mmCIF file of C-alpha atoms and ligand atoms in Angstrom:
data_model
loop_
_atom_site.group_PDB
_atom_site.id
_atom_site.type_symbol
_atom_site.label_atom_id
_atom_site.label_comp_id
_atom_site.label_asym_id
_atom_site.label_seq_id
_atom_site.Cartn_x
_atom_site.Cartn_y
_atom_site.Cartn_z
ATOM 1 C CA MET A 565 -19.343 1.487 -28.344
ATOM 2 C CA ASP A 566 -18.027 -1.362 -30.461
ATOM 3 C CA GLN A 567 -17.158 -1.066 -34.091
ATOM 4 C CA ILE A 568 -16.037 -3.893 -36.358
ATOM 5 C CA ILE A 569 -13.632 -2.818 -39.078
ATOM 6 C CA PRO A 570 -12.877 -5.405 -41.743
ATOM 7 C CA ASP A 571 -9.219 -5.866 -42.607
ATOM 8 C CA ARG A 572 -8.426 -3.292 -45.312
ATOM 9 C CA SER A 573 -5.891 -5.695 -46.770
ATOM 10 C CA SER A 574 -8.255 -8.672 -46.598
ATOM 11 C CA ALA A 575 -7.502 -9.659 -50.167
ATOM 12 C CA ALA A 576 -3.869 -10.081 -49.170
ATOM 13 C CA GLY A 577 -4.964 -11.893 -45.999
ATOM 14 C CA ARG A 578 -7.031 -14.540 -47.775
ATOM 15 C CA GLY A 579 -5.792 -18.049 -47.158
ATOM 16 C CA ARG A 580 -4.024 -17.052 -43.960
ATOM 17 C CA PRO A 581 -5.384 -17.930 -40.530
ATOM 18 C CA ARG A 582 -7.953 -15.430 -39.271
ATOM 19 C CA LEU A 583 -6.981 -13.395 -36.218
ATOM 20 C CA ASN A 584 -9.506 -11.218 -34.402
ATOM 21 C CA VAL A 585 -7.830 -8.114 -33.013
ATOM 22 C CA LEU A 586 -9.552 -6.133 -30.261
ATOM 23 C CA MET A 587 -8.273 -2.556 -30.288
ATOM 24 C CA ALA A 588 -8.460 -0.833 -26.896
ATOM 25 C CA GLY A 589 -9.952 2.637 -26.959
ATOM 26 C CA PRO A 590 -8.692 5.000 -25.766
ATOM 27 C CA ARG A 591 -5.065 4.079 -26.385
ATOM 28 C CA GLY A 592 -1.924 5.994 -27.254
ATOM 29 C CA PHE A 593 -1.224 9.699 -26.983
ATOM 30 C CA CYS A 594 -2.762 11.700 -24.149
ATOM 31 C CA ALA A 595 -3.173 15.482 -24.070
ATOM 32 C CA GLY A 596 -0.013 16.011 -21.997
ATOM 33 C CA VAL A 597 2.168 14.044 -24.401
ATOM 34 C CA ASP A 598 0.692 15.757 -27.436
ATOM 35 C CA ARG A 599 1.386 19.156 -25.860
ATOM 36 C CA ALA A 600 4.943 18.274 -24.822
ATOM 37 C CA ILE A 601 5.891 17.115 -28.325
ATOM 38 C CA LYS A 602 4.328 20.248 -29.860
ATOM 39 C CA ILE A 603 6.353 22.414 -27.466
ATOM 40 C CA VAL A 604 9.611 20.914 -28.752
ATOM 41 C CA GLU A 605 8.522 21.150 -32.400
ATOM 42 C CA GLU A 606 7.341 24.740 -31.978
ATOM 43 C CA ALA A 607 10.538 25.711 -30.136
ATOM 44 C CA ILE A 608 12.634 24.351 -33.028
ATOM 45 C CA ARG A 609 10.439 26.217 -35.520
ATOM 46 C CA ARG A 610 10.672 29.518 -33.624
ATOM 47 C CA TYR A 611 14.186 29.502 -32.286
ATOM 48 C CA GLY A 612 15.941 27.204 -34.756
ATOM 49 C CA ALA A 613 17.944 24.048 -34.100
ATOM 50 C CA PRO A 614 19.375 22.917 -31.841
ATOM 51 C CA VAL A 615 16.822 22.962 -29.049
ATOM 52 C CA TYR A 616 17.936 21.000 -25.985
ATOM 53 C CA VAL A 617 15.503 18.765 -24.120
ATOM 54 C CA ARG A 618 16.186 17.695 -20.543
ATOM 55 C CA HIS A 619 15.281 13.974 -20.346
ATOM 56 C CA GLU A 620 13.241 12.124 -23.021
ATOM 57 C CA ILE A 621 10.353 14.513 -23.696
ATOM 58 C CA VAL A 622 8.105 11.445 -23.303
ATOM 59 C CA HIS A 623 9.226 7.865 -22.779
ATOM 60 C CA ASN A 624 9.285 6.722 -26.384
ATOM 61 C CA ARG A 625 12.387 6.191 -28.548
ATOM 62 C CA PHE A 626 10.509 6.663 -31.818
ATOM 63 C CA VAL A 627 9.261 10.091 -30.667
ATOM 64 C CA VAL A 628 12.702 11.058 -29.373
ATOM 65 C CA GLU A 629 14.433 10.010 -32.606
ATOM 66 C CA SER A 630 11.855 11.861 -34.745
ATOM 67 C CA LEU A 631 12.518 15.044 -32.755
ATOM 68 C CA GLU A 632 16.280 14.517 -32.999
ATOM 69 C CA ARG A 633 15.930 14.464 -36.774
ATOM 70 C CA GLN A 634 14.137 17.849 -36.517
ATOM 71 C CA GLY A 635 16.963 19.352 -34.435
ATOM 72 C CA ALA A 636 16.359 18.415 -30.799
ATOM 73 C CA ILE A 637 19.259 17.324 -28.605
ATOM 74 C CA PHE A 638 18.338 15.182 -25.601
ATOM 75 C CA VAL A 639 20.374 15.391 -22.395
ATOM 76 C CA GLU A 640 19.801 14.157 -18.853
ATOM 77 C CA GLU A 641 21.062 17.165 -16.914
ATOM 78 C CA LEU A 642 21.120 20.926 -17.326
ATOM 79 C CA ASP A 643 24.912 21.129 -17.142
ATOM 80 C CA GLU A 644 24.986 19.474 -20.599
ATOM 81 C CA VAL A 645 23.117 22.485 -22.087
ATOM 82 C CA PRO A 646 25.223 25.368 -23.470
ATOM 83 C CA ASP A 647 24.444 28.884 -22.207
ATOM 84 C CA ASP A 648 23.069 30.167 -25.502
ATOM 85 C CA ALA A 649 20.612 27.363 -26.414
ATOM 86 C CA PRO A 650 16.922 27.017 -25.509
ATOM 87 C CA VAL A 651 16.038 24.062 -23.287
ATOM 88 C CA VAL A 652 12.731 22.254 -22.765
ATOM 89 C CA PHE A 653 11.899 20.311 -19.570
ATOM 90 C CA SER A 654 10.180 16.963 -20.174
ATOM 91 C CA ALA A 655 6.476 16.186 -19.648
ATOM 92 C CA HIS A 656 7.248 14.312 -16.416
ATOM 93 C CA GLY A 657 8.128 17.463 -14.478
ATOM 94 C CA VAL A 658 11.309 18.619 -12.776
ATOM 95 C CA PRO A 659 12.421 19.410 -9.224
ATOM 96 C CA LYS A 660 12.318 23.133 -8.348
ATOM 97 C CA SER A 661 16.115 23.169 -8.421
ATOM 98 C CA VAL A 662 16.080 22.731 -12.223
ATOM 99 C CA PRO A 663 14.273 25.964 -13.265
ATOM 100 C CA ALA A 664 16.147 27.707 -10.437
ATOM 101 C CA GLU A 665 19.482 26.656 -11.925
ATOM 102 C CA ALA A 666 18.293 27.541 -15.443
ATOM 103 C CA SER A 667 17.354 31.044 -14.228
ATOM 104 C CA ARG A 668 20.679 31.430 -12.432
ATOM 105 C CA ARG A 669 22.443 30.614 -15.713
ATOM 106 C CA LYS A 670 20.029 32.918 -17.609
ATOM 107 C CA LEU A 671 19.043 30.008 -19.889
ATOM 108 C CA PHE A 672 15.936 30.390 -22.015
ATOM 109 C CA TYR A 673 13.711 27.484 -20.956
ATOM 110 C CA LEU A 674 10.262 26.103 -21.744
ATOM 111 C CA ASP A 675 8.499 23.812 -19.307
ATOM 112 C CA ALA A 676 6.653 20.911 -20.992
ATOM 113 C CA THR A 677 5.508 19.437 -17.662
ATOM 114 C CA CYS A 678 1.991 18.074 -18.177
ATOM 115 C CA PRO A 679 -0.534 20.410 -16.509
ATOM 116 C CA LEU A 680 -1.892 17.391 -14.608
ATOM 117 C CA VAL A 681 1.562 16.734 -13.128
ATOM 118 C CA SER A 682 1.879 20.445 -12.278
ATOM 119 C CA LYS A 683 -1.481 20.170 -10.496
ATOM 120 C CA VAL A 684 0.013 17.510 -8.199
ATOM 121 C CA HIS A 685 3.022 19.792 -7.588
ATOM 122 C CA ARG A 686 0.651 22.555 -6.467
ATOM 123 C CA GLU A 687 -1.251 20.153 -4.191
ATOM 124 C CA ALA A 688 2.046 19.177 -2.562
ATOM 125 C CA GLU A 689 2.898 22.825 -1.953
ATOM 126 C CA GLN A 690 -0.522 23.514 -0.415
ATOM 127 C CA HIS A 691 -0.194 20.592 1.998
ATOM 128 C CA PHE A 692 3.275 21.811 2.950
ATOM 129 C CA THR A 693 1.999 25.347 3.538
ATOM 130 C CA ARG A 694 -0.686 23.914 5.824
ATOM 131 C CA GLY A 695 1.941 22.099 7.867
ATOM 132 C CA ARG A 696 1.150 18.591 6.645
ATOM 133 C CA HIS A 697 3.684 15.830 6.122
ATOM 134 C CA ILE A 698 3.186 14.315 2.672
ATOM 135 C CA LEU A 699 3.150 10.666 1.635
ATOM 136 C CA LEU A 700 3.757 10.371 -2.102
ATOM 137 C CA ILE A 701 2.509 7.110 -3.624
ATOM 138 C CA GLY A 702 4.753 6.324 -6.574
ATOM 139 C CA HIS A 703 7.736 4.453 -7.973
ATOM 140 C CA ALA A 704 11.211 5.283 -6.654
ATOM 141 C CA GLY A 705 13.540 6.864 -9.185
ATOM 142 C CA HIS A 706 10.862 7.674 -11.776
ATOM 143 C CA PRO A 707 11.411 11.227 -13.093
ATOM 144 C CA GLU A 708 7.870 12.303 -12.145
ATOM 145 C CA VAL A 709 8.490 11.158 -8.559
ATOM 146 C CA VAL A 710 11.865 12.915 -8.497
ATOM 147 C CA GLY A 711 10.164 16.075 -9.802
ATOM 148 C CA THR A 712 7.267 15.964 -7.353
ATOM 149 C CA MET A 713 9.499 15.288 -4.326
ATOM 150 C CA GLY A 714 11.747 18.086 -5.534
ATOM 151 C CA GLN A 715 8.971 20.663 -5.143
ATOM 152 C CA LEU A 716 9.545 20.702 -1.386
ATOM 153 C CA PRO A 717 12.450 20.631 1.059
ATOM 154 C CA GLU A 718 14.061 17.270 1.748
ATOM 155 C CA GLY A 719 12.384 15.276 4.504
ATOM 156 C CA THR A 720 8.920 16.789 4.010
ATOM 157 C CA VAL A 721 7.746 14.126 1.518
ATOM 158 C CA THR A 722 8.013 10.371 2.120
ATOM 159 C CA LEU A 723 7.694 7.889 -0.737
ATOM 160 C CA VAL A 724 5.262 4.975 -0.393
ATOM 161 C CA GLU A 725 5.689 2.375 -3.142
ATOM 162 C CA ASP A 726 3.300 -0.390 -2.120
ATOM 163 C CA GLU A 727 0.932 -1.684 0.573
ATOM 164 C CA ALA A 728 3.820 -3.024 2.671
ATOM 165 C CA ASP A 729 5.294 0.508 2.722
ATOM 166 C CA ALA A 730 1.882 1.923 3.638
ATOM 167 C CA ARG A 731 1.698 -0.436 6.616
ATOM 168 C CA SER A 732 5.220 0.327 7.844
ATOM 169 C CA VAL A 733 6.096 3.891 6.795
ATOM 170 C CA ALA A 734 7.440 6.002 9.643
ATOM 171 C CA VAL A 735 5.868 9.456 9.898
ATOM 172 C CA PRO A 736 6.676 12.408 12.165
ATOM 173 C CA ALA A 737 4.683 12.363 15.411
ATOM 174 C CA ASP A 738 1.807 14.819 15.918
ATOM 175 C CA VAL A 739 1.970 16.246 12.396
ATOM 176 C CA PRO A 740 -1.108 16.074 10.126
ATOM 177 C CA LEU A 741 -0.673 13.875 7.062
ATOM 178 C CA ALA A 742 -1.693 14.073 3.411
ATOM 179 C CA PHE A 743 -1.130 11.779 0.462
ATOM 180 C CA ILE A 744 -0.627 12.545 -3.206
ATOM 181 C CA THR A 745 0.207 10.158 -6.062
ATOM 182 C CA GLN A 746 2.139 9.775 -9.291
ATOM 183 C CA THR A 747 -0.246 10.294 -12.235
ATOM 184 C CA THR A 748 0.433 7.011 -14.050
ATOM 185 C CA LEU A 749 -0.112 4.376 -11.359
ATOM 186 C CA SER A 750 -2.261 1.252 -11.402
ATOM 187 C CA VAL A 751 -5.734 2.390 -10.324
ATOM 188 C CA ASP A 752 -6.319 -0.878 -8.453
ATOM 189 C CA ASP A 753 -2.925 -1.060 -6.697
ATOM 190 C CA THR A 754 -3.281 2.554 -5.618
ATOM 191 C CA ALA A 755 -6.727 1.884 -4.138
ATOM 192 C CA GLY A 756 -5.140 -0.865 -2.026
ATOM 193 C CA ILE A 757 -2.304 1.406 -0.882
ATOM 194 C CA VAL A 758 -4.734 4.221 -0.027
ATOM 195 C CA ALA A 759 -6.941 1.792 1.948
ATOM 196 C CA ALA A 760 -3.878 0.678 3.928
ATOM 197 C CA LEU A 761 -2.937 4.317 4.641
ATOM 198 C CA ARG A 762 -6.475 5.214 5.718
ATOM 199 C CA ALA A 763 -6.616 2.178 8.017
ATOM 200 C CA ARG A 764 -3.486 3.434 9.808
ATOM 201 C CA PHE A 765 -4.132 7.173 9.522
ATOM 202 C CA PRO A 766 -7.911 7.776 9.420
ATOM 203 C CA ASP A 767 -7.460 11.576 9.300
ATOM 204 C CA ILE A 768 -5.040 11.609 6.346
ATOM 205 C CA HIS A 769 -5.892 14.301 3.773
ATOM 206 C CA ALA A 770 -6.682 12.948 0.307
ATOM 207 C CA PRO A 771 -6.576 14.718 -3.077
ATOM 208 C CA ALA A 772 -9.846 16.544 -3.846
ATOM 209 C CA LYS A 773 -9.895 14.687 -7.146
ATOM 210 C CA GLU A 774 -7.704 11.687 -7.949
ATOM 211 C CA ASP A 775 -4.106 12.409 -8.913
ATOM 212 C CA ILE A 776 -4.041 9.417 -11.284
ATOM 213 C CA CYS A 777 -4.890 11.180 -14.523
ATOM 214 C CA TYR A 778 -7.825 10.666 -16.875
ATOM 215 C CA ALA A 779 -5.590 9.126 -19.573
ATOM 216 C CA THR A 780 -4.088 6.533 -17.240
ATOM 217 C CA THR A 781 -7.539 5.657 -15.888
ATOM 218 C CA ASN A 782 -9.157 5.367 -19.318
ATOM 219 C CA ARG A 783 -6.352 3.268 -20.854
ATOM 220 C CA GLN A 784 -6.514 0.825 -17.954
ATOM 221 C CA ALA A 785 -10.325 0.637 -18.201
ATOM 222 C CA ALA A 786 -10.113 -0.079 -21.940
ATOM 223 C CA VAL A 787 -7.604 -2.891 -21.355
ATOM 224 C CA LYS A 788 -9.861 -4.363 -18.664
ATOM 225 C CA ALA A 789 -12.751 -4.329 -21.137
ATOM 226 C CA ILE A 790 -10.913 -6.446 -23.717
ATOM 227 C CA ALA A 791 -8.592 -8.566 -21.535
ATOM 228 C CA PRO A 792 -11.141 -11.295 -20.685
ATOM 229 C CA ARG A 793 -11.733 -11.904 -24.432
ATOM 230 C CA ALA A 794 -8.092 -11.783 -25.500
ATOM 231 C CA GLU A 795 -5.636 -14.693 -25.448
ATOM 232 C CA LEU A 796 -2.712 -12.319 -25.865
ATOM 233 C CA MET A 797 -2.382 -8.570 -25.189
ATOM 234 C CA VAL A 798 0.147 -6.520 -27.104
ATOM 235 C CA VAL A 799 1.036 -3.245 -25.389
ATOM 236 C CA VAL A 800 2.856 -0.762 -27.602
ATOM 237 C CA GLY A 801 5.137 1.216 -25.329
ATOM 238 C CA ALA A 802 8.564 1.504 -23.782
ATOM 239 C CA PRO A 803 10.079 -0.323 -20.821
ATOM 240 C CA ASN A 804 10.753 3.002 -19.042
ATOM 241 C CA SER A 805 7.147 4.157 -19.504
ATOM 242 C CA SER A 806 5.293 3.786 -16.215
ATOM 243 C CA ASN A 807 1.799 4.057 -17.684
ATOM 244 C CA SER A 808 2.623 1.487 -20.406
ATOM 245 C CA LEU A 809 4.072 -0.996 -17.910
ATOM 246 C CA ARG A 810 0.866 -0.708 -15.907
ATOM 247 C CA LEU A 811 -1.157 -1.744 -18.988
ATOM 248 C CA VAL A 812 0.790 -5.027 -19.193
ATOM 249 C CA GLU A 813 -0.011 -5.759 -15.529
ATOM 250 C CA VAL A 814 -3.650 -4.717 -15.841
ATOM 251 C CA ALA A 815 -4.165 -6.996 -18.871
ATOM 252 C CA GLU A 816 -2.835 -10.070 -17.091
ATOM 253 C CA ARG A 817 -4.748 -9.352 -13.895
ATOM 254 C CA ALA A 818 -7.959 -8.818 -15.862
ATOM 255 C CA GLY A 819 -7.793 -12.337 -17.262
ATOM 256 C CA CYS A 820 -5.599 -12.190 -20.350
ATOM 257 C CA PRO A 821 -3.252 -15.219 -20.183
ATOM 258 C CA LYS A 822 -0.247 -13.322 -21.572
ATOM 259 C CA ALA A 823 0.662 -9.673 -22.143
ATOM 260 C CA VAL A 824 3.773 -8.454 -23.950
ATOM 261 C CA MET A 825 5.241 -4.999 -24.482
ATOM 262 C CA VAL A 826 6.674 -4.101 -27.885
ATOM 263 C CA GLN A 827 8.359 -0.859 -28.914
ATOM 264 C CA ARG A 828 8.028 -1.418 -32.679
ATOM 265 C CA GLY A 829 6.088 -3.737 -35.014
ATOM 266 C CA ARG A 830 9.241 -5.715 -35.756
ATOM 267 C CA ASP A 831 9.616 -6.567 -32.048
ATOM 268 C CA LEU A 832 6.455 -8.693 -32.046
ATOM 269 C CA ASP A 833 7.123 -12.439 -32.073
ATOM 270 C CA LEU A 834 4.408 -13.646 -34.445
ATOM 271 C CA GLY A 835 4.734 -17.126 -32.974
ATOM 272 C CA LEU A 836 2.956 -15.818 -29.868
ATOM 273 C CA ALA A 837 -0.238 -15.287 -31.895
ATOM 274 C CA GLN A 838 -0.007 -18.616 -33.741
ATOM 275 C CA GLY A 839 -3.095 -20.753 -33.124
ATOM 276 C CA LEU A 840 -4.948 -17.974 -31.274
ATOM 277 C CA ALA A 841 -8.400 -16.736 -32.245
ATOM 278 C CA THR A 842 -8.380 -13.321 -30.560
ATOM 279 C CA ILE A 843 -5.740 -10.927 -29.306
ATOM 280 C CA GLY A 844 -5.882 -7.382 -27.914
ATOM 281 C CA ILE A 845 -3.781 -4.319 -28.733
ATOM 282 C CA THR A 846 -3.306 -1.156 -26.728
ATOM 283 C CA ALA A 847 -0.685 1.599 -26.547
ATOM 284 C CA GLY A 848 0.716 3.650 -23.700
ATOM 285 C CA ALA A 849 0.116 7.396 -23.465
ATOM 286 C CA SER A 850 3.538 8.110 -25.017
ATOM 287 C CA ALA A 851 3.221 5.681 -27.969
ATOM 288 C CA PRO A 852 2.185 7.164 -31.329
ATOM 289 C CA GLU A 853 -0.578 5.479 -33.361
ATOM 290 C CA VAL A 854 1.855 4.891 -36.230
ATOM 291 C CA LEU A 855 3.526 2.248 -34.027
ATOM 292 C CA VAL A 856 0.155 0.538 -33.503
ATOM 293 C CA GLU A 857 -0.170 0.519 -37.303
ATOM 294 C CA GLU A 858 3.259 -1.133 -37.458
ATOM 295 C CA VAL A 859 2.058 -3.907 -35.158
ATOM 296 C CA LEU A 860 -1.019 -4.458 -37.348
ATOM 297 C CA ALA A 861 1.169 -4.577 -40.458
ATOM 298 C CA ARG A 862 3.410 -7.113 -38.742
ATOM 299 C CA LEU A 863 0.390 -9.306 -37.862
ATOM 300 C CA ARG A 864 -0.827 -9.130 -41.469
ATOM 301 C CA GLU A 865 2.434 -10.770 -42.577
ATOM 302 C CA ARG A 866 0.991 -14.013 -41.196
ATOM 303 C CA PHE A 867 -2.727 -13.541 -40.424
ATOM 304 C CA GLU A 868 -5.953 -12.311 -41.890
ATOM 305 C CA VAL A 869 -6.565 -9.569 -39.366
ATOM 306 C CA VAL A 870 -10.139 -8.648 -38.411
ATOM 307 C CA ILE A 871 -10.255 -5.550 -36.260
ATOM 308 C CA GLU A 872 -12.808 -4.689 -33.588
ATOM 309 C CA GLU A 873 -12.497 -1.310 -31.854
ATOM 310 C CA VAL A 874 -13.707 -1.417 -28.238
ATOM 311 C CA VAL A 875 -14.060 2.142 -26.964
ATOM 312 C CA VAL A 876 -14.870 2.653 -23.274
ATOM 313 C CA ALA A 877 -14.432 6.448 -23.123
ATOM 314 C CA GLU A 878 -14.218 9.397 -25.496
ATOM 315 C CA GLU A 879 -11.405 11.862 -24.778
ATOM 316 C CA ARG A 880 -11.708 15.463 -25.904
ATOM 317 C CA ILE A 881 -9.254 17.078 -23.493
ATOM 318 C CA THR A 882 -6.479 19.226 -24.964
ATOM 319 C CA PHE A 883 -3.925 21.489 -23.283
ATOM 320 C CA LYS A 884 -2.797 24.902 -24.512
ATOM 321 C CA LEU A 885 0.847 25.514 -25.274
ATOM 322 C CA PRO A 886 2.691 27.683 -22.740
ATOM 323 C CA ALA A 887 2.445 31.462 -23.080
ATOM 324 C CA GLY A 888 4.844 32.623 -25.756
ATOM 325 C CA LEU A 889 4.391 29.542 -27.956
ATOM 326 C CA HIS A 890 0.774 30.057 -29.001
ATOM 327 C CA ALA A 891 0.242 30.023 -32.747
HETATM 328 O O1 10D B 966 6.722 6.836 -17.503
HETATM 329 P P1 10D B 966 5.462 7.660 -17.696
HETATM 330 O O2 10D B 966 4.260 6.840 -17.949
HETATM 331 O O3 10D B 966 5.292 8.601 -16.537
HETATM 332 O O4 10D B 966 5.728 8.621 -18.936
HETATM 333 P P2 10D B 966 5.477 8.495 -20.502
HETATM 334 O O5 10D B 966 6.377 9.479 -21.135
HETATM 335 O O6 10D B 966 5.535 7.094 -20.937
HETATM 336 O O7 10D B 966 3.965 8.936 -20.694
HETATM 337 C C1 10D B 966 3.532 10.242 -20.439
HETATM 338 C C2 10D B 966 3.301 10.455 -19.004
HETATM 339 C C3 10D B 966 3.825 11.465 -18.292
HETATM 340 C C4 10D B 966 4.544 12.575 -18.884
HETATM 341 C C5 10D B 966 3.697 11.498 -16.829
HETATM 342 F F1 10D B 966 2.485 11.942 -16.525
HETATM 343 FE FE1 SF4 B 967 -0.497 14.205 -18.404
HETATM 344 FE FE2 SF4 B 967 -1.721 11.919 -17.777
HETATM 345 FE FE3 SF4 B 967 -0.536 12.174 -20.088
HETATM 346 FE FE4 SF4 B 967 0.919 12.046 -17.875
HETATM 347 S S1 SF4 B 967 -0.335 10.417 -18.741
HETATM 348 S S2 SF4 B 967 1.237 13.417 -19.601
HETATM 349 S S3 SF4 B 967 -0.418 13.166 -16.446
HETATM 350 S S4 SF4 B 967 -2.320 13.379 -19.383
#
């Protein structure tokens, strides 16, 4: 479904070079991010500031700073949280040791782990219960990977980062295998890694339904739809945001000559769009639409912007707040 929206500030744009801007749809906030932010806001409203948050609630500085202004305090570890303050765990999920330690200290905590990440945690537990060794496809050190591996005892989950790992990973002898994945991976890279695993281990158990989430899949599909027409892709997102980084890669692989990530409108080098006819814009699942608006405003400083929305999927999914925080 394509929709052409004329530049609302076209009067101001007159006389400037025309720039066609393809807007990827869907882009920006997913249901898990929306829920996680609401959990922090609602916790501040109910319990008063400060509310501590373990790790960036989602990987976006603008979101984090907005919540800080409302009374959130962001920390990396639980030992930075005082005994008498509520604490929220980020959308990326936490190892089992974190709620265990919070309970031991009798902290009041709220878990903002996205339900689709929790689903992968449950899958991991089921495989473990059935005696399977687990291969987790994901990026080393990412908090979601740390959280998922931390659902089970050490040594029961092995990380596979790429096809080379899939071809060489050592697994325990005579133990059935299963794989699970991080939710924000490249759909295409993961297909290659899974094919390599299946070639080596034909009986490996796969997720009933993909672990890569709907939001990741849809945002990559939308970028693929516009990349062949765009001479430049601007991805609004943060360098520590896995799903946003994947959009940069997807754009370039799908035929866009150059893709750049920007955190704010002011970060965009307008020189990159000079002389181009058409560019694309998308935003990672943790990037608010207001930052996309900033990028458009920045482009209008130099160009007459003509917007075309290219929507490949409609998203209606929403997640309820945890029990106790319902309105
Ligand atoms: O790095 P990332 O893509 O996993 O996280 P970000 O906070 O950017 O986006 C939301 C995705 C989550 C919470 C993992 F599913
Ligand atoms: Fe949940 Fe997917 Fe959003 Fe991650 S990107 S928070 S898994 S909906």
